[in-house]
Amino acid sequence: MSLATKIEPTAPKRLLALDGGGIRGLISIEVLAAIERQLRTQLNRGPEFRLCHYFDYVAGTSTGAISATLISLGMSVDELRDFYLAHGAAMFDKASVLRRFQYKYEDDRLAETLRDLFDRYLPVHERSADHPHITLGSAGLQTLLLLVMRNATTDSPWPISNNPKAKYNARDLENSNLHLPLWKLVRASTAAPTYFPPEEVQVGGRRFLFVDGGVTTYNNPAFLVFLMATAGAYRLSWPVGPDKMLVVSIGTGSSPKADANLAAGDMNLLYQSGNIPIALMYAALNEQDLLCRAFGRCLVGPALDREVGTMMLTEAEEQREVLPKLFTYLRYNADLSATGLAELGLGDIRPEKVQKLDSIAHMKDLRRVGEAIARQVRLQDFAAFV
């Protein structure tokens, strides 16, 4: 199915959203591998089957932006895993001592790696001396793609897609988003403050500085991609309904910093500066999940809290809901606390080893967490959309 066909407002539509989380993206990859493997079997397809053949719209923030882009370009999940394992260390290349006062890691190796890898998918007819790099509007992308970043210059979230109907994607515009180099946009989405320097992107005659989309409210882009597929302002207007749209959301693990011994005197300026950004990101991630469960028919997902639980409803309960169900929703994520790991049968893994965004020394453990979550993948949950 061509991208032009996928854009048309015909049901059913399948959306995939991937959270940010640094090297913890390996957790998501194991879930993606299970989905790809089971769909390949169900559809009786060979090893040439890719998730880009199934999903119509793929969204990602930060590390999720890397995975989303490579999926949209046609990479298999096995190849995606190999990329992370081979280049995980390069993603977190230590900055020089003097530059560490600004950020921890260099970005040159990651930027070069992304640029070279993406350009392999640049169609021959698009190659030229004037345009050597694949762009957001390239025919090499086989799905709609949404990338989330924050425009530090304008102090605003910047979700950007290759939807040709979008307001700023008209190809005859000098500053059309479709002309932007794909590697720069993905690099911008991964520019976590204090970890990496910002990414400068020239849009028409203006220069903007971008940082990681994880510092917006869209580190989990699940409800955002639903809105961008359905809200009239984005000009796709895809049909809604639990039998017409599937939203699959995959996290990279959550690790709330609960502290029963916290005292008021402990919450000083140093404590607040280190914890407020994390607290806001965690709250925003859960808010996207909550919205998806409120407006979608949730079939898979861990409990959000003790009050709302999983929000998986029986047919009778759903009929009593005031809000209509607009899509089917599947959420896969891991609790990286000691309790959560123990419940997954991974009590031997120390939480602090898998909670950090740059935990490259513990990629095997991250994969074990992903494999445990992947056991929740059931083809029956995809049945109406196969």
mmCIF file of C-alpha atoms in Angstrom:
data_model
loop_
_atom_site.group_PDB
_atom_site.id
_atom_site.type_symbol
_atom_site.label_atom_id
_atom_site.label_comp_id
_atom_site.label_asym_id
_atom_site.label_seq_id
_atom_site.Cartn_x
_atom_site.Cartn_y
_atom_site.Cartn_z
ATOM 1 C CA MET A 1 0.000 0.000 0.000
ATOM 2 C CA SER A 2 1.425 3.373 -1.033
ATOM 3 C CA LEU A 3 1.688 6.376 1.252
ATOM 4 C CA ALA A 4 -0.863 8.196 -0.896
ATOM 5 C CA THR A 5 -3.337 5.377 -0.283
ATOM 6 C CA LYS A 6 -2.645 5.345 3.451
ATOM 7 C CA ILE A 7 -3.385 9.061 3.683
ATOM 8 C CA GLU A 8 -6.916 8.683 2.363
ATOM 9 C CA PRO A 9 -9.684 8.733 5.037
ATOM 10 C CA THR A 10 -10.707 5.108 4.674
ATOM 11 C CA ALA A 11 -11.044 2.726 7.625
ATOM 12 C CA PRO A 12 -9.478 0.961 9.341
ATOM 13 C CA LYS A 13 -6.491 3.071 10.346
ATOM 14 C CA ARG A 14 -3.592 1.884 12.514
ATOM 15 C CA LEU A 15 -1.468 4.320 14.543
ATOM 16 C CA LEU A 16 1.746 3.569 16.443
ATOM 17 C CA ALA A 17 3.190 5.881 19.122
ATOM 18 C CA LEU A 18 6.625 5.460 20.718
ATOM 19 C CA ASP A 19 7.702 7.209 23.936
ATOM 20 C CA GLY A 20 11.007 8.906 24.597
ATOM 21 C CA GLY A 21 13.502 7.445 27.068
ATOM 22 C CA GLY A 22 17.081 7.335 25.762
ATOM 23 C CA ILE A 23 18.669 3.889 25.564
ATOM 24 C CA ARG A 24 15.564 2.550 27.302
ATOM 25 C CA GLY A 25 14.145 2.521 23.793
ATOM 26 C CA LEU A 26 15.404 -1.067 23.801
ATOM 27 C CA ILE A 27 12.388 -1.910 25.980
ATOM 28 C CA SER A 28 10.053 -0.650 23.240
ATOM 29 C CA ILE A 29 11.978 -2.528 20.582
ATOM 30 C CA GLU A 30 11.315 -5.924 22.174
ATOM 31 C CA VAL A 31 7.581 -5.156 22.225
ATOM 32 C CA LEU A 32 7.749 -4.047 18.599
ATOM 33 C CA ALA A 33 9.546 -7.288 17.730
ATOM 34 C CA ALA A 34 6.728 -9.343 19.230
ATOM 35 C CA ILE A 35 4.113 -7.344 17.303
ATOM 36 C CA GLU A 36 5.981 -7.676 14.015
ATOM 37 C CA ARG A 37 6.565 -11.401 14.551
ATOM 38 C CA GLN A 38 2.943 -12.169 15.388
ATOM 39 C CA LEU A 39 1.537 -10.065 12.551
ATOM 40 C CA ARG A 40 3.923 -11.708 10.104
ATOM 41 C CA THR A 41 2.592 -15.117 11.142
ATOM 42 C CA GLN A 42 -1.071 -14.080 11.124
ATOM 43 C CA LEU A 43 -0.845 -12.425 7.717
ATOM 44 C CA ASN A 44 1.149 -15.355 6.318
ATOM 45 C CA ARG A 45 3.925 -13.043 5.224
ATOM 46 C CA GLY A 46 7.596 -13.848 4.910
ATOM 47 C CA PRO A 47 10.625 -12.088 6.379
ATOM 48 C CA GLU A 48 10.057 -9.165 4.009
ATOM 49 C CA PHE A 49 7.093 -8.049 6.151
ATOM 50 C CA ARG A 50 7.727 -4.837 8.082
ATOM 51 C CA LEU A 51 5.646 -2.804 10.513
ATOM 52 C CA CYS A 52 5.489 -0.058 7.873
ATOM 53 C CA HIS A 53 3.284 -2.446 5.872
ATOM 54 C CA TYR A 54 0.774 -2.551 8.738
ATOM 55 C CA PHE A 55 0.741 0.882 10.393
ATOM 56 C CA ASP A 56 -0.526 3.978 8.591
ATOM 57 C CA TYR A 57 0.833 6.620 10.979
ATOM 58 C CA VAL A 58 3.931 6.250 13.187
ATOM 59 C CA ALA A 59 4.814 8.810 15.869
ATOM 60 C CA GLY A 60 7.837 9.141 18.118
ATOM 61 C CA THR A 61 9.469 11.452 20.616
ATOM 62 C CA SER A 62 13.215 11.510 21.356
ATOM 63 C CA THR A 63 14.513 7.921 21.147
ATOM 64 C CA GLY A 64 11.017 7.047 19.927
ATOM 65 C CA ALA A 65 11.598 9.419 17.014
ATOM 66 C CA ILE A 66 14.604 7.348 15.919
ATOM 67 C CA SER A 67 12.629 4.104 16.021
ATOM 68 C CA ALA A 68 9.550 5.649 14.399
ATOM 69 C CA THR A 69 11.608 7.036 11.519
ATOM 70 C CA LEU A 70 13.433 3.783 10.850
ATOM 71 C CA ILE A 71 10.148 1.848 10.967
ATOM 72 C CA SER A 72 8.594 4.308 8.522
ATOM 73 C CA LEU A 73 11.598 3.963 6.213
ATOM 74 C CA GLY A 74 11.053 0.193 6.082
ATOM 75 C CA MET A 75 13.554 -1.207 8.584
ATOM 76 C CA SER A 76 12.645 -4.480 10.289
ATOM 77 C CA VAL A 77 12.565 -4.556 14.081
ATOM 78 C CA ASP A 78 15.467 -7.015 14.144
ATOM 79 C CA GLU A 79 17.524 -4.491 12.182
ATOM 80 C CA LEU A 80 16.336 -1.722 14.496
ATOM 81 C CA ARG A 81 17.513 -3.689 17.533
ATOM 82 C CA ASP A 82 20.880 -4.298 15.890
ATOM 83 C CA PHE A 83 21.204 -0.556 15.287
ATOM 84 C CA TYR A 84 20.626 0.255 18.952
ATOM 85 C CA LEU A 85 23.015 -2.433 20.164
ATOM 86 C CA ALA A 86 25.727 -1.364 17.721
ATOM 87 C CA HIS A 87 25.388 2.394 18.225
ATOM 88 C CA GLY A 88 24.163 2.693 21.805
ATOM 89 C CA ALA A 89 27.587 3.759 23.013
ATOM 90 C CA ALA A 90 27.907 6.300 20.186
ATOM 91 C CA MET A 91 24.588 7.842 21.194
ATOM 92 C CA PHE A 92 26.143 8.726 24.535
ATOM 93 C CA ASP A 93 29.659 9.818 23.601
ATOM 94 C CA LYS A 94 31.125 11.796 26.520
ATOM 95 C CA ALA A 95 31.611 15.510 25.901
ATOM 96 C CA SER A 96 34.956 17.120 26.594
ATOM 97 C CA VAL A 97 35.528 18.235 30.175
ATOM 98 C CA LEU A 98 35.044 21.949 29.377
ATOM 99 C CA ARG A 99 31.829 21.355 27.442
ATOM 100 C CA ARG A 100 30.312 19.203 30.192
ATOM 101 C CA PHE A 101 29.328 22.412 31.981
ATOM 102 C CA GLN A 102 26.752 22.726 29.155
ATOM 103 C CA TYR A 103 25.905 19.064 28.430
ATOM 104 C CA LYS A 104 27.172 15.563 29.151
ATOM 105 C CA TYR A 105 27.542 14.111 25.662
ATOM 106 C CA GLU A 106 28.762 15.049 22.216
ATOM 107 C CA ASP A 107 26.285 14.857 19.365
ATOM 108 C CA ASP A 108 28.595 14.630 16.356
ATOM 109 C CA ARG A 109 28.766 10.831 16.195
ATOM 110 C CA LEU A 110 25.015 10.415 16.657
ATOM 111 C CA ALA A 111 24.221 13.074 14.056
ATOM 112 C CA GLU A 112 26.598 11.508 11.526
ATOM 113 C CA THR A 113 25.246 8.024 12.203
ATOM 114 C CA LEU A 114 21.625 9.118 11.733
ATOM 115 C CA ARG A 115 22.393 11.097 8.584
ATOM 116 C CA ASP A 116 24.269 8.243 6.910
ATOM 117 C CA LEU A 117 21.693 5.638 7.907
ATOM 118 C CA PHE A 118 18.668 7.650 6.783
ATOM 119 C CA ASP A 119 20.296 8.585 3.484
ATOM 120 C CA ARG A 120 20.508 4.896 2.550
ATOM 121 C CA TYR A 121 16.739 5.053 2.096
ATOM 122 C CA LEU A 122 16.819 8.091 -0.216
ATOM 123 C CA PRO A 123 15.194 7.022 -3.517
ATOM 124 C CA VAL A 124 17.489 7.216 -6.527
ATOM 125 C CA HIS A 125 15.235 9.679 -8.370
ATOM 126 C CA GLU A 126 15.512 12.126 -5.448
ATOM 127 C CA ARG A 127 19.306 12.132 -5.300
ATOM 128 C CA SER A 128 21.180 15.188 -6.555
ATOM 129 C CA ALA A 129 24.249 17.230 -5.729
ATOM 130 C CA ASP A 130 22.031 20.035 -4.430
ATOM 131 C CA HIS A 131 19.917 17.684 -2.291
ATOM 132 C CA PRO A 132 22.168 14.899 -0.973
ATOM 133 C CA HIS A 133 20.098 14.098 2.126
ATOM 134 C CA ILE A 134 16.702 12.514 2.606
ATOM 135 C CA THR A 135 14.010 14.997 3.639
ATOM 136 C CA LEU A 136 10.781 14.810 5.588
ATOM 137 C CA GLY A 137 8.893 14.823 2.304
ATOM 138 C CA SER A 138 10.826 11.948 0.752
ATOM 139 C CA ALA A 139 9.069 9.062 -0.943
ATOM 140 C CA GLY A 140 11.401 6.837 1.052
ATOM 141 C CA LEU A 141 9.004 7.171 4.005
ATOM 142 C CA GLN A 142 6.327 4.502 3.673
ATOM 143 C CA THR A 143 3.965 5.772 6.386
ATOM 144 C CA LEU A 144 2.861 9.075 7.778
ATOM 145 C CA LEU A 145 5.483 10.084 10.330
ATOM 146 C CA LEU A 146 5.139 12.393 13.339
ATOM 147 C CA LEU A 147 8.202 13.688 15.186
ATOM 148 C CA VAL A 148 7.977 15.725 18.385
ATOM 149 C CA MET A 149 10.508 18.341 19.442
ATOM 150 C CA ARG A 150 10.528 21.626 21.321
ATOM 151 C CA ASN A 151 11.329 24.858 19.530
ATOM 152 C CA ALA A 152 13.455 26.665 22.117
ATOM 153 C CA THR A 153 13.574 29.802 19.960
ATOM 154 C CA THR A 154 9.798 30.257 20.056
ATOM 155 C CA ASP A 155 9.294 28.406 23.370
ATOM 156 C CA SER A 156 6.714 26.033 21.923
ATOM 157 C CA PRO A 157 6.142 22.332 21.269
ATOM 158 C CA TRP A 158 6.816 21.524 17.628
ATOM 159 C CA PRO A 159 5.102 18.358 16.394
ATOM 160 C CA ILE A 160 5.980 17.953 12.727
ATOM 161 C CA SER A 161 4.694 15.394 10.231
ATOM 162 C CA ASN A 162 5.074 14.502 6.576
ATOM 163 C CA ASN A 163 1.325 14.849 6.022
ATOM 164 C CA PRO A 164 1.226 16.590 2.597
ATOM 165 C CA LYS A 165 -2.136 18.163 3.461
ATOM 166 C CA ALA A 166 -0.788 19.995 6.517
ATOM 167 C CA LYS A 167 -0.712 23.807 6.416
ATOM 168 C CA TYR A 168 3.058 24.220 6.363
ATOM 169 C CA ASN A 169 3.811 21.206 4.174
ATOM 170 C CA ALA A 170 2.842 22.588 0.766
ATOM 171 C CA ARG A 171 5.826 21.865 -1.473
ATOM 172 C CA ASP A 172 5.639 25.236 -3.227
ATOM 173 C CA LEU A 173 6.308 27.043 0.055
ATOM 174 C CA GLU A 174 9.879 28.260 0.449
ATOM 175 C CA ASN A 175 9.777 27.203 4.100
ATOM 176 C CA SER A 176 7.862 23.955 3.566
ATOM 177 C CA ASN A 177 8.553 21.490 6.347
ATOM 178 C CA LEU A 178 8.790 18.718 3.761
ATOM 179 C CA HIS A 179 12.090 20.215 2.532
ATOM 180 C CA LEU A 180 13.791 19.820 5.942
ATOM 181 C CA PRO A 181 16.557 17.178 6.300
ATOM 182 C CA LEU A 182 15.119 14.176 8.107
ATOM 183 C CA TRP A 183 18.247 13.524 10.164
ATOM 184 C CA LYS A 184 18.202 17.063 11.572
ATOM 185 C CA LEU A 185 14.610 16.717 12.742
ATOM 186 C CA VAL A 186 15.262 13.385 14.446
ATOM 187 C CA ARG A 187 18.469 14.716 15.983
ATOM 188 C CA ALA A 188 16.476 17.709 17.266
ATOM 189 C CA SER A 189 13.877 15.438 18.842
ATOM 190 C CA THR A 190 16.644 13.582 20.717
ATOM 191 C CA ALA A 191 18.504 16.675 22.007
ATOM 192 C CA ALA A 192 17.748 16.120 25.692
ATOM 193 C CA PRO A 193 18.776 19.219 27.698
ATOM 194 C CA THR A 194 21.939 18.687 29.792
ATOM 195 C CA TYR A 195 22.590 15.474 27.819
ATOM 196 C CA PHE A 196 23.049 16.853 24.285
ATOM 197 C CA PRO A 197 23.463 20.290 22.687
ATOM 198 C CA PRO A 198 20.428 21.756 20.872
ATOM 199 C CA GLU A 199 19.996 21.255 17.133
ATOM 200 C CA GLU A 200 19.928 24.276 14.821
ATOM 201 C CA VAL A 201 17.517 23.986 11.897
ATOM 202 C CA GLN A 202 17.075 26.492 9.090
ATOM 203 C CA VAL A 203 13.411 26.817 8.100
ATOM 204 C CA GLY A 204 13.148 29.085 5.085
ATOM 205 C CA GLY A 205 14.895 32.298 6.064
ATOM 206 C CA ARG A 206 14.692 31.690 9.807
ATOM 207 C CA ARG A 207 16.988 29.859 12.192
ATOM 208 C CA PHE A 208 15.532 27.884 15.085
ATOM 209 C CA LEU A 209 17.093 25.992 17.973
ATOM 210 C CA PHE A 210 15.364 22.732 18.901
ATOM 211 C CA VAL A 211 15.628 20.454 21.911
ATOM 212 C CA ASP A 212 14.194 17.105 22.925
ATOM 213 C CA GLY A 213 10.443 16.628 22.532
ATOM 214 C CA GLY A 214 10.520 14.909 25.913
ATOM 215 C CA VAL A 215 10.465 18.322 27.593
ATOM 216 C CA THR A 216 7.057 19.045 26.067
ATOM 217 C CA THR A 217 3.836 17.373 27.200
ATOM 218 C CA TYR A 218 4.295 14.838 24.410
ATOM 219 C CA ASN A 219 7.049 12.514 25.596
ATOM 220 C CA ASN A 220 4.240 10.005 25.106
ATOM 221 C CA PRO A 221 2.773 11.122 21.746
ATOM 222 C CA ALA A 222 -0.190 8.704 21.665
ATOM 223 C CA PHE A 223 -3.099 11.122 22.063
ATOM 224 C CA LEU A 224 -1.290 13.730 19.973
ATOM 225 C CA VAL A 225 -1.014 11.438 16.955
ATOM 226 C CA PHE A 226 -4.718 10.590 17.346
ATOM 227 C CA LEU A 227 -5.543 14.315 17.238
ATOM 228 C CA MET A 228 -3.306 14.925 14.243
ATOM 229 C CA ALA A 229 -5.028 12.086 12.401
ATOM 230 C CA THR A 230 -8.574 13.241 13.172
ATOM 231 C CA ALA A 231 -8.788 16.961 14.024
ATOM 232 C CA GLY A 232 -9.892 19.076 11.078
ATOM 233 C CA ALA A 233 -7.019 21.552 11.463
ATOM 234 C CA TYR A 234 -4.544 18.872 10.358
ATOM 235 C CA ARG A 235 -6.603 18.093 7.227
ATOM 236 C CA LEU A 236 -6.511 14.290 7.385
ATOM 237 C CA SER A 237 -9.907 13.777 9.054
ATOM 238 C CA TRP A 238 -9.620 10.028 9.445
ATOM 239 C CA PRO A 239 -12.772 8.214 10.621
ATOM 240 C CA VAL A 240 -13.093 7.344 14.303
ATOM 241 C CA GLY A 241 -14.588 4.434 16.181
ATOM 242 C CA PRO A 242 -13.247 1.398 18.052
ATOM 243 C CA ASP A 243 -13.647 -0.651 14.863
ATOM 244 C CA LYS A 244 -12.173 2.059 12.601
ATOM 245 C CA MET A 245 -8.974 3.126 14.379
ATOM 246 C CA LEU A 246 -6.284 1.344 16.396
ATOM 247 C CA VAL A 247 -3.767 3.247 18.539
ATOM 248 C CA VAL A 248 -0.806 1.218 19.807
ATOM 249 C CA SER A 249 1.313 3.050 22.386
ATOM 250 C CA ILE A 250 4.641 1.682 23.641
ATOM 251 C CA GLY A 251 6.588 3.127 26.551
ATOM 252 C CA THR A 252 10.211 2.870 27.631
ATOM 253 C CA GLY A 253 9.461 2.206 31.280
ATOM 254 C CA SER A 254 8.384 4.538 34.066
ATOM 255 C CA SER A 255 10.129 5.135 37.374
ATOM 256 C CA PRO A 256 8.268 7.489 39.711
ATOM 257 C CA LYS A 257 10.475 8.726 42.551
ATOM 258 C CA ALA A 258 8.282 7.812 45.507
ATOM 259 C CA ASP A 259 9.865 8.651 48.857
ATOM 260 C CA ALA A 260 7.841 7.866 51.989
ATOM 261 C CA ASN A 261 10.542 9.465 54.152
ATOM 262 C CA LEU A 262 10.567 12.808 52.342
ATOM 263 C CA ALA A 263 10.427 15.766 54.742
ATOM 264 C CA ALA A 264 9.417 19.353 53.960
ATOM 265 C CA GLY A 265 12.910 20.522 54.802
ATOM 266 C CA ASP A 266 14.354 18.227 52.129
ATOM 267 C CA MET A 267 12.541 20.111 49.357
ATOM 268 C CA ASN A 268 15.157 22.811 48.935
ATOM 269 C CA LEU A 269 16.202 24.625 45.748
ATOM 270 C CA LEU A 270 18.617 21.861 44.720
ATOM 271 C CA TYR A 271 15.935 19.193 45.240
ATOM 272 C CA GLN A 272 13.355 21.156 43.239
ATOM 273 C CA SER A 273 15.701 21.878 40.321
ATOM 274 C CA GLY A 274 16.443 18.193 39.916
ATOM 275 C CA ASN A 275 12.960 16.828 40.487
ATOM 276 C CA ILE A 276 10.451 19.274 39.006
ATOM 277 C CA PRO A 277 11.339 18.561 35.331
ATOM 278 C CA ILE A 278 11.135 14.801 35.955
ATOM 279 C CA ALA A 279 7.851 15.168 37.820
ATOM 280 C CA LEU A 280 6.306 17.243 35.030
ATOM 281 C CA MET A 281 7.425 14.781 32.341
ATOM 282 C CA TYR A 282 6.036 11.843 34.308
ATOM 283 C CA ALA A 283 2.712 13.638 34.821
ATOM 284 C CA ALA A 284 2.480 14.556 31.126
ATOM 285 C CA LEU A 285 3.216 10.977 30.070
ATOM 286 C CA ASN A 286 0.419 9.697 32.287
ATOM 287 C CA GLU A 287 -1.945 12.414 31.065
ATOM 288 C CA GLN A 288 -1.560 11.246 27.453
ATOM 289 C CA ASP A 289 -2.203 7.677 28.600
ATOM 290 C CA LEU A 290 -5.261 8.728 30.615
ATOM 291 C CA LEU A 291 -6.731 10.640 27.671
ATOM 292 C CA CYS A 292 -6.275 7.631 25.416
ATOM 293 C CA ARG A 293 -8.046 5.378 27.914
ATOM 294 C CA ALA A 294 -10.871 7.878 28.393
ATOM 295 C CA PHE A 295 -11.531 8.349 24.689
ATOM 296 C CA GLY A 296 -10.409 4.908 23.526
ATOM 297 C CA ARG A 297 -11.463 1.334 24.246
ATOM 298 C CA CYS A 298 -8.483 0.091 26.240
ATOM 299 C CA LEU A 299 -7.659 -3.596 25.788
ATOM 300 C CA VAL A 300 -4.105 -3.655 27.186
ATOM 301 C CA GLY A 301 -2.335 -1.508 29.760
ATOM 302 C CA PRO A 302 -1.071 -1.450 33.331
ATOM 303 C CA ALA A 303 -3.101 0.290 36.039
ATOM 304 C CA LEU A 304 -2.692 4.075 35.986
ATOM 305 C CA ASP A 305 -3.463 4.536 39.681
ATOM 306 C CA ARG A 306 -5.611 3.039 42.423
ATOM 307 C CA GLU A 307 -8.636 5.167 41.567
ATOM 308 C CA VAL A 308 -9.061 4.567 37.841
ATOM 309 C CA GLY A 309 -7.185 1.277 37.568
ATOM 310 C CA THR A 310 -6.655 0.099 33.986
ATOM 311 C CA MET A 311 -9.917 1.621 32.669
ATOM 312 C CA MET A 312 -10.599 -1.582 30.760
ATOM 313 C CA LEU A 313 -14.403 -1.714 30.707
ATOM 314 C CA THR A 314 -16.945 -4.460 30.201
ATOM 315 C CA GLU A 315 -19.484 -3.910 27.439
ATOM 316 C CA ALA A 316 -22.114 -2.885 30.008
ATOM 317 C CA GLU A 317 -19.728 -0.441 31.693
ATOM 318 C CA GLU A 318 -18.784 1.086 28.352
ATOM 319 C CA GLN A 319 -22.430 1.709 27.491
ATOM 320 C CA ARG A 320 -22.799 3.756 30.676
ATOM 321 C CA GLU A 321 -19.850 5.987 29.745
ATOM 322 C CA VAL A 322 -20.632 9.573 28.747
ATOM 323 C CA LEU A 323 -17.623 9.803 26.417
ATOM 324 C CA PRO A 324 -17.947 7.740 23.228
ATOM 325 C CA LYS A 325 -15.080 5.397 22.411
ATOM 326 C CA LEU A 326 -13.244 6.788 19.407
ATOM 327 C CA PHE A 327 -10.578 4.130 18.882
ATOM 328 C CA THR A 328 -9.184 0.857 20.188
ATOM 329 C CA TYR A 329 -6.201 1.424 22.444
ATOM 330 C CA LEU A 330 -3.284 -0.813 23.426
ATOM 331 C CA ARG A 331 -0.651 0.438 25.879
ATOM 332 C CA TYR A 332 2.534 -1.498 26.673
ATOM 333 C CA ASN A 333 4.853 -0.186 29.364
ATOM 334 C CA ALA A 334 6.987 -1.313 32.308
ATOM 335 C CA ASP A 335 7.207 -0.183 35.912
ATOM 336 C CA LEU A 336 10.941 0.057 36.570
ATOM 337 C CA SER A 337 10.650 0.244 40.334
ATOM 338 C CA ALA A 338 11.811 -2.689 42.476
ATOM 339 C CA THR A 339 8.189 -3.764 42.926
ATOM 340 C CA GLY A 340 7.415 -3.505 39.232
ATOM 341 C CA LEU A 341 10.491 -5.475 38.193
ATOM 342 C CA ALA A 342 9.700 -8.178 40.736
ATOM 343 C CA GLU A 343 6.176 -8.506 39.338
ATOM 344 C CA LEU A 344 7.727 -9.109 35.926
ATOM 345 C CA GLY A 345 9.861 -11.891 37.392
ATOM 346 C CA LEU A 346 12.962 -9.695 37.152
ATOM 347 C CA GLY A 347 13.690 -9.144 40.821
ATOM 348 C CA ASP A 348 17.394 -9.705 40.189
ATOM 349 C CA ILE A 349 17.617 -6.463 38.174
ATOM 350 C CA ARG A 350 18.510 -3.423 40.269
ATOM 351 C CA PRO A 351 16.117 -0.571 39.371
ATOM 352 C CA GLU A 352 18.820 2.097 39.173
ATOM 353 C CA LYS A 353 20.550 0.089 36.446
ATOM 354 C CA VAL A 354 17.600 0.338 34.039
ATOM 355 C CA GLN A 355 16.039 3.664 34.993
ATOM 356 C CA LYS A 356 18.684 5.975 33.542
ATOM 357 C CA LEU A 357 18.374 7.361 30.011
ATOM 358 C CA ASP A 358 22.060 6.616 29.358
ATOM 359 C CA SER A 359 22.335 3.152 30.927
ATOM 360 C CA ILE A 360 24.314 1.687 28.040
ATOM 361 C CA ALA A 361 26.162 -0.733 30.347
ATOM 362 C CA HIS A 362 22.879 -2.529 31.057
ATOM 363 C CA MET A 363 21.365 -2.997 27.611
ATOM 364 C CA LYS A 364 20.928 -6.741 28.226
ATOM 365 C CA ASP A 365 18.773 -6.022 31.249
ATOM 366 C CA LEU A 366 16.747 -3.478 29.293
ATOM 367 C CA ARG A 367 16.074 -6.124 26.676
ATOM 368 C CA ARG A 368 14.968 -8.549 29.393
ATOM 369 C CA VAL A 369 12.465 -5.970 30.622
ATOM 370 C CA GLY A 370 11.206 -5.489 27.072
ATOM 371 C CA GLU A 371 10.868 -9.222 26.531
ATOM 372 C CA ALA A 372 8.818 -9.516 29.739
ATOM 373 C CA ILE A 373 6.437 -6.770 28.597
ATOM 374 C CA ALA A 374 6.300 -8.293 25.105
ATOM 375 C CA ARG A 375 4.595 -11.346 26.572
ATOM 376 C CA GLN A 376 1.494 -9.156 26.871
ATOM 377 C CA VAL A 377 1.263 -8.897 23.073
ATOM 378 C CA ARG A 378 -1.695 -10.983 21.909
ATOM 379 C CA LEU A 379 -2.806 -11.197 18.320
ATOM 380 C CA GLN A 380 -6.454 -11.248 19.419
ATOM 381 C CA ASP A 381 -6.104 -7.603 20.448
ATOM 382 C CA PHE A 382 -5.190 -6.745 16.855
ATOM 383 C CA ALA A 383 -7.834 -9.071 15.376
ATOM 384 C CA ALA A 384 -10.237 -6.391 14.143
ATOM 385 C CA PHE A 385 -7.377 -4.646 12.343
ATOM 386 C CA VAL A 386 -5.673 -7.602 10.622
#
